[in-house]
Amino acid sequence: MLHRGNVHPKKVWKPEDGGVPAQVAIVDNAVYVITLSGKRLWRLPIDASGVGVGSATSYYNGAYGRLRALVKVPGADQLWMGSSGNGTSKDRILKVTIG
């Protein structure tokens, strides 16, 4: 049951299909999602109506360990992501160019 003002989710996926979302950033016409167990960045284009999303594309699948933090860099076409290297002391802040 939806309460007034609430809407159904635009995208739902199972954890085994790509991880548990950790953080979300909406930039221009796309939604970016990072996942802990999935160890990837997802990009979902926002459709022309501005209401729905298209097919998700994943990036960096396992390349940097668990992705934990995501922020749009003000004034730049970039995202910063934080990763943890699963105990390998390879924790990083990663710069991703978008656009």
N, CA, C and O of each residue as an XYZ file, in Angstrom:
396
protein
N       0.838     -1.173      0.000
C       0.000      0.000      0.000
C       0.885      1.240      0.000
O       1.792      1.365      0.823
N       0.620      2.140     -0.915
C       1.367      3.389     -0.984
C       0.608      4.491     -0.273
O      -0.614      4.597     -0.384
N       1.337      5.295      0.449
C       0.742      6.471      1.065
C       0.794      7.620      0.067
O       1.601      7.610     -0.863
N      -0.043      8.580      0.260
C      -0.093      9.722     -0.638
C       1.299     10.360     -0.752
O       1.959     10.601      0.259
N       1.729     10.625     -1.963
C       3.029     11.230     -2.208
C       4.147     10.229     -2.443
O       5.213     10.609     -2.928
N       3.935      8.969     -2.116
C       4.949      7.938     -2.355
C       4.762      7.334     -3.738
O       3.653      7.328     -4.273
N       5.839      6.831     -4.314
C       5.778      6.179     -5.619
C       6.488      4.831     -5.543
O       7.311      4.603     -4.657
N       6.165      3.951     -6.467
C       6.831      2.652     -6.541
C       8.291      2.843     -6.966
O       8.603      3.805     -7.668
N       9.181      1.949     -6.555
C      10.588      2.045     -6.971
C      10.716      2.003     -8.486
O       9.933      1.338     -9.164
N      11.698      2.710     -9.011
C      11.950      2.730    -10.454
C      12.848      1.581    -10.881
O      12.820      1.171    -12.041
N      13.644      1.061     -9.959
C      14.536     -0.058    -10.261
C      14.712     -0.883     -8.993
O      14.930     -0.345     -7.908
N      14.613     -2.190     -9.150
C      14.829     -3.128     -8.049
C      15.680     -4.265     -8.596
O      15.429     -4.751     -9.698
N      16.692     -4.697     -7.832
C      17.426     -5.885     -8.227
C      17.798     -6.681     -6.994
O      17.860     -6.155     -5.883
N      18.047     -7.971     -7.216
C      18.405     -8.870     -6.126
C      19.882     -8.685     -5.792
O      20.684     -8.416     -6.686
N      20.255     -8.824     -4.514
C      21.676     -8.694     -4.159
C      22.582     -9.614     -4.972
O      23.694     -9.226     -5.331
N      22.122    -10.817     -5.263
C      22.960    -11.743     -6.028
C      23.123    -11.328     -7.492
O      23.960    -11.885     -8.202
N      22.336    -10.362     -7.942
C      22.434     -9.887     -9.321
C      23.290     -8.641     -9.467
O      23.358     -8.068    -10.555
N      23.940     -8.212     -8.407
C      24.779     -7.027     -8.573
C      25.139     -6.317     -7.297
O      25.717     -5.231     -7.339
N      24.818     -6.896     -6.171
C      25.237     -6.293     -4.916
C      24.164     -5.473     -4.238
O      23.102     -5.204     -4.799
N      24.470     -5.086     -3.023
C      23.575     -4.270     -2.208
C      23.970     -2.804     -2.386
O      25.129     -2.460     -2.151
N      23.044     -1.931     -2.792
C      23.387     -0.521     -2.963
C      23.929      0.094     -1.672
O      23.385     -0.112     -0.587
N      25.015      0.855     -1.819
C      25.613      1.537     -0.680
C      25.270      3.025     -0.710
O      24.833      3.584      0.295
N      25.468      3.663     -1.859
C      25.133      5.078     -2.001
C      24.687      5.364     -3.428
O      24.974      4.610     -4.358
N      23.975      6.479     -3.568
C      23.408      6.880     -4.849
C      23.756      8.340     -5.115
O      23.742      9.161     -4.198
N      24.068      8.662     -6.361
C      24.247     10.049     -6.792
C      23.463     10.229     -8.084
O      23.562      9.412     -8.998
N      22.689     11.296     -8.153
C      21.945     11.618     -9.371
C      22.637     12.808    -10.014
O      22.757     13.875     -9.412
N      23.091     12.610    -11.248
C      23.824     13.643    -11.964
C      23.219     13.778    -13.350
O      23.208     12.830    -14.135
N      22.715     14.973    -13.640
C      22.093     15.256    -14.925
C      21.043     14.202    -15.264
O      20.009     14.126    -14.601
N      21.294     13.397    -16.282
C      20.287     12.437    -16.746
C      20.635     10.996    -16.380
O      20.283     10.067    -17.107
N      21.327     10.809    -15.252
C      21.705      9.446    -14.861
C      21.710      9.289    -13.344
O      21.934     10.238    -12.592
N      21.454      8.057    -12.930
C      21.556      7.669    -11.524
C      22.778      6.766    -11.415
O      22.906      5.793    -12.158
N      23.671      7.090    -10.490
C      24.862      6.275    -10.236
C      24.695      5.605     -8.885
O      24.312      6.251     -7.910
N      24.981      4.311     -8.825
C      24.811      3.527     -7.600
C      26.080      2.711     -7.389
O      26.559      2.059     -8.316
N      26.629      2.743     -6.171
C      27.746      1.856     -5.861
C      27.247      0.754     -4.945
O      26.303      0.936     -4.176
N      27.911     -0.407     -5.049
C      27.486     -1.561     -4.258
C      28.655     -2.131     -3.466
O      29.795     -2.158     -3.929
N      28.336     -2.583     -2.265
C      29.346     -3.183     -1.394
C      29.732     -4.565     -1.892
O      30.841     -4.765     -2.386
N      28.820     -5.516     -1.761
C      29.146     -6.896     -2.130
C      29.324     -7.066     -3.632
O      30.062     -7.949     -4.070
N      28.660     -6.237     -4.425
C      28.802     -6.327     -5.876
C      30.092     -5.723     -6.386
O      30.528     -6.027     -7.497
N      30.713     -4.857     -5.571
C      32.009     -4.252     -5.897
C      32.004     -3.580     -7.261
O      32.914     -3.771     -8.068
N      30.959     -2.786     -7.504
C      30.852     -2.140     -8.807
C      30.082     -0.832     -8.719
O      29.400     -0.546     -7.735
N      30.216     -0.055     -9.779
C      29.453      1.168     -9.977
C      28.426      0.877    -11.060
O      28.759      0.347    -12.120
N      27.182      1.226    -10.786
C      26.105      1.071    -11.768
C      25.716      2.452    -12.290
O      25.731      3.433    -11.545
N      25.366      2.522    -13.577
C      24.804      3.740    -14.172
C      23.461      3.386    -14.779
O      23.356      2.466    -15.590
N      22.432      4.127    -14.377
C      21.085      3.942    -14.918
C      20.659      5.256    -15.562
O      20.534      6.262    -14.864
N      20.434      5.277    -16.869
C      19.988      6.512    -17.508
C      18.553      6.847    -17.104
O      17.699      5.965    -17.012
N      18.309      8.108    -16.869
C      16.945      8.570    -16.589
C      16.282      8.817    -17.938
O      16.861      9.473    -18.804
N      15.067      8.293    -18.121
C      14.411      8.415    -19.426
C      13.977      9.852    -19.709
O      14.023     10.713    -18.831
N      13.555     10.092    -20.947
C      13.209     11.443    -21.398
C      12.092     12.079    -20.587
O      12.031     13.303    -20.471
N      11.202     11.260    -20.020
C      10.108     11.809    -19.217
C      10.596     12.285    -17.852
O       9.909     13.043    -17.168
N      11.801     11.827    -17.459
C      12.329     12.185    -16.146
C      11.724     11.382    -15.019
O      11.959     11.676    -13.847
N      10.941     10.365    -15.363
C      10.222      9.586    -14.356
C      10.780      8.175    -14.207
O      10.816      7.648    -13.095
N      11.212      7.557    -15.292
C      11.695      6.173    -15.247
C      13.189      6.087    -15.508
O      13.847      7.090    -15.786
N      13.713      4.871    -15.415
C      15.125      4.640    -15.720
C      15.255      3.526    -16.748
O      14.394      2.652    -16.858
N      16.353      3.576    -17.499
C      16.632      2.551    -18.492
C      17.454      1.421    -17.905
O      17.552      1.272    -16.687
N      18.035      0.637    -18.774
C      18.832     -0.520    -18.364
C      20.106     -0.085    -17.651
O      20.748      0.895    -18.031
N      20.455     -0.832    -16.614
C      21.653     -0.543    -15.829
C      22.895     -1.101    -16.512
O      22.871     -2.197    -17.073
N      23.978     -0.334    -16.457
C      25.284     -0.769    -16.942
C      26.244     -0.749    -15.763
O      26.264      0.213    -14.995
N      27.041     -1.807    -15.612
C      27.971     -1.855    -14.480
C      29.404     -1.583    -14.933
O      29.790     -1.889    -16.061
N      30.185     -0.995    -14.012
C      31.580     -0.647    -14.263
C      32.436     -1.089    -13.080
O      31.945     -1.214    -11.958
N      33.715     -1.325    -13.342
C      34.715     -1.642    -12.306
C      34.363     -2.902    -11.525
O      34.621     -2.964    -10.323
N      33.790     -3.889    -12.165
C      33.319     -5.109    -11.500
C      34.446     -5.799    -10.738
O      35.242     -6.535    -11.321
N      34.505     -5.556     -9.441
C      35.488     -6.184     -8.575
C      36.884     -5.597     -8.641
O      37.770     -6.059     -7.922
N      37.112     -4.599     -9.473
C      38.462     -4.068     -9.681
C      39.047     -3.380     -8.451
O      40.264     -3.375     -8.272
N      38.198     -2.800     -7.600
C      38.695     -1.992     -6.485
C      38.172     -2.444     -5.132
O      38.253     -1.683     -4.168
N      37.649     -3.629     -5.027
C      37.088     -4.089     -3.755
C      35.698     -3.507     -3.532
O      35.012     -3.111     -4.474
N      35.301     -3.465     -2.269
C      33.959     -2.980     -1.929
C      33.905     -1.459     -2.056
O      34.736     -0.751     -1.487
N      32.927     -0.968     -2.800
C      32.761      0.475     -2.973
C      31.812      0.988     -1.900
O      30.705      0.470     -1.749
N      32.238      2.003     -1.154
C      31.515      2.423      0.042
C      30.973      3.844      0.006
O      29.957      4.115      0.646
N      31.588      4.733     -0.691
C      31.181      6.136     -0.661
C      31.127      6.666     -2.085
O      31.906      6.248     -2.941
N      30.205      7.588     -2.332
C      30.024      8.138     -3.675
C      29.574      9.581     -3.550
O      28.639      9.884     -2.809
N      30.239     10.476     -4.278
C      29.847     11.884     -4.252
C      30.158     12.510     -5.612
O      31.167     12.188     -6.239
N      29.286     13.399     -6.053
C      29.514     14.193     -7.264
C      30.432     15.343     -6.883
O      30.188     16.028     -5.890
N      31.480     15.562     -7.660
C      32.415     16.655     -7.411
C      31.791     17.946     -7.933
O      31.493     18.040     -9.124
N      31.587     18.942     -7.071
C      30.987     20.203     -7.522
C      31.835     20.875     -8.608
O      33.058     20.955     -8.491
N      31.178     21.350     -9.655
C      31.853     22.084    -10.711
C      32.675     21.241    -11.669
O      33.409     21.785    -12.494
N      32.566     19.924    -11.576
C      33.337     19.047    -12.465
C      32.472     17.865    -12.891
O      31.540     17.481    -12.185
N      32.787     17.297    -14.043
C      32.092     16.091    -14.506
C      32.792     14.867    -13.935
O      33.339     14.043    -14.668
N      32.762     14.767    -12.595
C      33.453     13.687    -11.907
C      32.647     13.187    -10.720
O      31.865     13.916    -10.110
N      32.869     11.919    -10.419
C      32.413     11.313     -9.168
C      33.661     10.901     -8.402
O      34.672     10.535     -9.003
N      33.593     10.958     -7.091
C      34.620     10.355     -6.252
C      33.981      9.173     -5.556
O      32.857      9.263     -5.062
N      34.712      8.050     -5.519
C      34.238      6.840     -4.851
C      35.288      6.405     -3.844
O      36.488      6.521     -4.091
N      34.826      5.906     -2.711
C      35.733      5.319     -1.739
C      35.638      3.812     -1.823
O      34.551      3.256     -1.980
N      36.789      3.145     -1.718
C      36.788      1.686     -1.769
C      37.554      1.125     -0.581
O      38.416      1.787     -0.002
N      37.222     -0.096     -0.238
C      38.008     -0.823      0.759
C      38.506     -2.090      0.091
O      37.743     -2.806     -0.559
N      39.772     -2.355      0.255
C      40.413     -3.461     -0.454
C      40.284     -4.794      0.241
O      41.121     -5.676      0.047
N      39.246     -4.961      1.051
C      39.000     -6.250      1.719
C      40.190     -6.716      2.550
O      40.600     -7.874      2.473
N      40.740     -5.798      3.347
C      41.834     -6.156      4.235
C      43.196     -6.182      3.581
O      44.162     -6.634      4.195
N      43.300     -5.708      2.349
C      44.582     -5.738      1.641
C      45.338     -4.422      1.774
O      46.375     -4.243      1.134
N      44.848     -3.513      2.579
C      45.412     -2.165      2.764
C      45.453     -1.379      1.459
O      46.304     -0.507      1.285
N      44.548     -1.679      0.553
C      44.455     -0.950     -0.706
C      43.203     -0.085     -0.738
O      42.550      0.032     -1.775
N      42.870      0.519      0.396
C      41.746      1.446      0.430
C      42.104      2.649     -0.438
O      43.241      3.122     -0.424
N      41.118      3.141     -1.195
C      41.400      4.208     -2.147
C      40.247      5.191     -2.229
O      39.112      4.886     -1.863
N      40.570      6.375     -2.718
C      39.567      7.313     -3.212
C      39.793      7.374     -4.713
O      40.884      7.706     -5.177
N      38.756      7.052     -5.461
C      38.855      6.944     -6.914
C      38.123      8.090     -7.587
O      37.018      8.449     -7.181
N      38.729      8.664     -8.609
C      38.113      9.729     -9.392
C      37.598      9.120    -10.687
O      38.345      8.462    -11.411
N      36.319      9.340    -10.976
C      35.686      8.804    -12.178
C      35.146      9.966    -12.998
O      34.349     10.760    -12.498
N      35.569     10.074    -14.246
C      35.051     11.109    -15.133
C      33.737     10.628    -15.733
O      33.646      9.502    -16.223
N      32.723     11.483    -15.693
C      31.409     11.146    -16.240
C      31.029     12.178    -17.287
O      31.686     13.209    -17.427
N      29.977     11.895    -18.008
C      29.489     12.883    -18.956
C      29.435     12.387    -20.358
O      29.040     13.126    -21.260
